[in-house]
Amino acid sequence: MSVLDRSAPVLMRVFQGQAAIFIQAPVETVYAYLVDFQRHPEWAQNLGKVTPTSTGSTEVGATFRCEEGPPPVPLGTKLKMMAHFMSGVFSGAKTYSEAKITALEMNQRIAWQAWIPKGDDFLSFAEWEFSLEAQAGATRVTQRFRYAPPDPRG
């Protein structure tokens, strides 16, 4: 279930991908670290600060505000992304992103949606997921993403 009306913007392209890593720690330890969204700036190079905007514990439906910069991508890609972002800001988009947890499966899966607000709509929208798998005392973490920028033609 999406928190946003995806029928509003016409999507130009969808970018998606995944990466996996083995971490030499038990799955319970890795899950506890990753589910603490306020610690994401410790390892996500483009995040400056993550602040809870909902009350209560970290659970499905919890929301956050995120201060972030461009991701670690090649300079040409970064410049294109920044031009799109600045164009959005000049047309009313916020300078921060918001996120909402959409799934928590203890020691197995963490998923969330994130977007940059622009009026009643959004400038960009992404879905993220961590899948965790215990393997001989270590943990395999697979991160998946799906990013859908709106069509600049409106």
PDB file of N, CA, C and O in Angstrom, residues 16 21 27 35 49 57 59 63 70 81 97 108 120-121 124 129 131 140:
ATOM      1  N   GLN A  16      15.823   0.903 -10.615  1.00  0.00           N
ATOM      2  CA  GLN A  16      15.822  -0.056  -9.529  1.00  0.00           C
ATOM      3  C   GLN A  16      17.125  -0.835  -9.525  1.00  0.00           C
ATOM      4  O   GLN A  16      17.828  -0.885 -10.525  1.00  0.00           O
ATOM      5  N   ILE A  21      25.751  -7.585   0.856  1.00  0.00           N
ATOM      6  CA  ILE A  21      26.996  -7.585   1.621  1.00  0.00           C
ATOM      7  C   ILE A  21      26.876  -8.614   2.744  1.00  0.00           C
ATOM      8  O   ILE A  21      25.771  -8.863   3.233  1.00  0.00           O
ATOM      9  N   VAL A  27      22.434 -12.107  12.884  1.00  0.00           N
ATOM     10  CA  VAL A  27      21.326 -11.424  12.234  1.00  0.00           C
ATOM     11  C   VAL A  27      20.560 -10.531  13.217  1.00  0.00           C
ATOM     12  O   VAL A  27      20.095  -9.449  12.847  1.00  0.00           O
ATOM     13  N   VAL A  35      17.250  -1.312  11.892  1.00  0.00           N
ATOM     14  CA  VAL A  35      15.898  -0.835  12.188  1.00  0.00           C
ATOM     15  C   VAL A  35      15.932   0.490  12.961  1.00  0.00           C
ATOM     16  O   VAL A  35      14.921   1.180  13.065  1.00  0.00           O
ATOM     17  N   LYS A  49      20.896  13.671   8.663  1.00  0.00           N
ATOM     18  CA  LYS A  49      20.166  13.499   9.916  1.00  0.00           C
ATOM     19  C   LYS A  49      18.813  12.879   9.620  1.00  0.00           C
ATOM     20  O   LYS A  49      18.158  13.221   8.643  1.00  0.00           O
ATOM     21  N   SER A  57       7.071   3.871  19.121  1.00  0.00           N
ATOM     22  CA  SER A  57       8.260   3.091  18.772  1.00  0.00           C
ATOM     23  C   SER A  57       8.415   2.967  17.263  1.00  0.00           C
ATOM     24  O   SER A  57       7.539   3.359  16.500  1.00  0.00           O
ATOM     25  N   GLU A  59       7.892   1.209  14.283  1.00  0.00           N
ATOM     26  CA  GLU A  59       6.947   0.173  13.860  1.00  0.00           C
ATOM     27  C   GLU A  59       6.412   0.541  12.488  1.00  0.00           C
ATOM     28  O   GLU A  59       6.666   1.639  11.979  1.00  0.00           O
ATOM     29  N   THR A  63       7.016   7.431  10.921  1.00  0.00           N
ATOM     30  CA  THR A  63       7.492   8.364   9.904  1.00  0.00           C
ATOM     31  C   THR A  63       8.722   9.127  10.396  1.00  0.00           C
ATOM     32  O   THR A  63       8.940   9.278  11.588  1.00  0.00           O
ATOM     33  N   PRO A  70      23.053  14.590  -2.324  1.00  0.00           N
ATOM     34  CA  PRO A  70      23.063  13.642  -3.442  1.00  0.00           C
ATOM     35  C   PRO A  70      23.797  12.358  -3.065  1.00  0.00           C
ATOM     36  O   PRO A  70      24.731  12.385  -2.257  1.00  0.00           O
ATOM     37  N   MET A  81      21.044  15.169 -11.150  1.00  0.00           N
ATOM     38  CA  MET A  81      20.137  15.013 -10.020  1.00  0.00           C
ATOM     39  C   MET A  81      19.948  16.334  -9.280  1.00  0.00           C
ATOM     40  O   MET A  81      18.842  16.692  -8.893  1.00  0.00           O
ATOM     41  N   SER A  97      13.482  15.147   2.784  1.00  0.00           N
ATOM     42  CA  SER A  97      12.614  14.035   2.378  1.00  0.00           C
ATOM     43  C   SER A  97      11.874  13.512   3.605  1.00  0.00           C
ATOM     44  O   SER A  97      12.255  13.787   4.743  1.00  0.00           O
ATOM     45  N   GLN A 108      14.424 -10.345   9.547  1.00  0.00           N
ATOM     46  CA  GLN A 108      14.314 -10.801   8.156  1.00  0.00           C
ATOM     47  C   GLN A 108      14.186  -9.665   7.146  1.00  0.00           C
ATOM     48  O   GLN A 108      14.781  -9.736   6.074  1.00  0.00           O
ATOM     49  N   ASP A 120       0.769  18.981  -2.317  1.00  0.00           N
ATOM     50  CA  ASP A 120       0.032  17.765  -1.970  1.00  0.00           C
ATOM     51  C   ASP A 120       0.592  16.544  -2.688  1.00  0.00           C
ATOM     52  O   ASP A 120       0.013  15.464  -2.615  1.00  0.00           O
ATOM     53  N   ASP A 121       1.678  16.712  -3.414  1.00  0.00           N
ATOM     54  CA  ASP A 121       2.256  15.649  -4.233  1.00  0.00           C
ATOM     55  C   ASP A 121       3.705  15.419  -3.775  1.00  0.00           C
ATOM     56  O   ASP A 121       4.040  15.637  -2.626  1.00  0.00           O
ATOM     57  N   SER A 124       9.934  13.441  -5.896  1.00  0.00           N
ATOM     58  CA  SER A 124      10.461  12.119  -6.235  1.00  0.00           C
ATOM     59  C   SER A 124       9.976  11.124  -5.191  1.00  0.00           C
ATOM     60  O   SER A 124       9.592  11.511  -4.085  1.00  0.00           O
ATOM     61  N   GLU A 129      14.299  -1.503   0.687  1.00  0.00           N
ATOM     62  CA  GLU A 129      14.100  -2.725   1.466  1.00  0.00           C
ATOM     63  C   GLU A 129      15.450  -3.340   1.817  1.00  0.00           C
ATOM     64  O   GLU A 129      16.364  -3.361   1.002  1.00  0.00           O
ATOM     65  N   SER A 131      16.717  -7.061   3.108  1.00  0.00           N
ATOM     66  CA  SER A 131      16.414  -8.460   3.412  1.00  0.00           C
ATOM     67  C   SER A 131      17.626  -9.023   4.128  1.00  0.00           C
ATOM     68  O   SER A 131      18.765  -8.839   3.676  1.00  0.00           O
ATOM     69  N   ARG A 140      23.838 -12.021   5.725  1.00  0.00           N
ATOM     70  CA  ARG A 140      23.818 -11.481   4.364  1.00  0.00           C
ATOM     71  C   ARG A 140      22.704 -10.444   4.329  1.00  0.00           C
ATOM     72  O   ARG A 140      21.546 -10.754   4.635  1.00  0.00           O
TER      73      ARG A 140
END
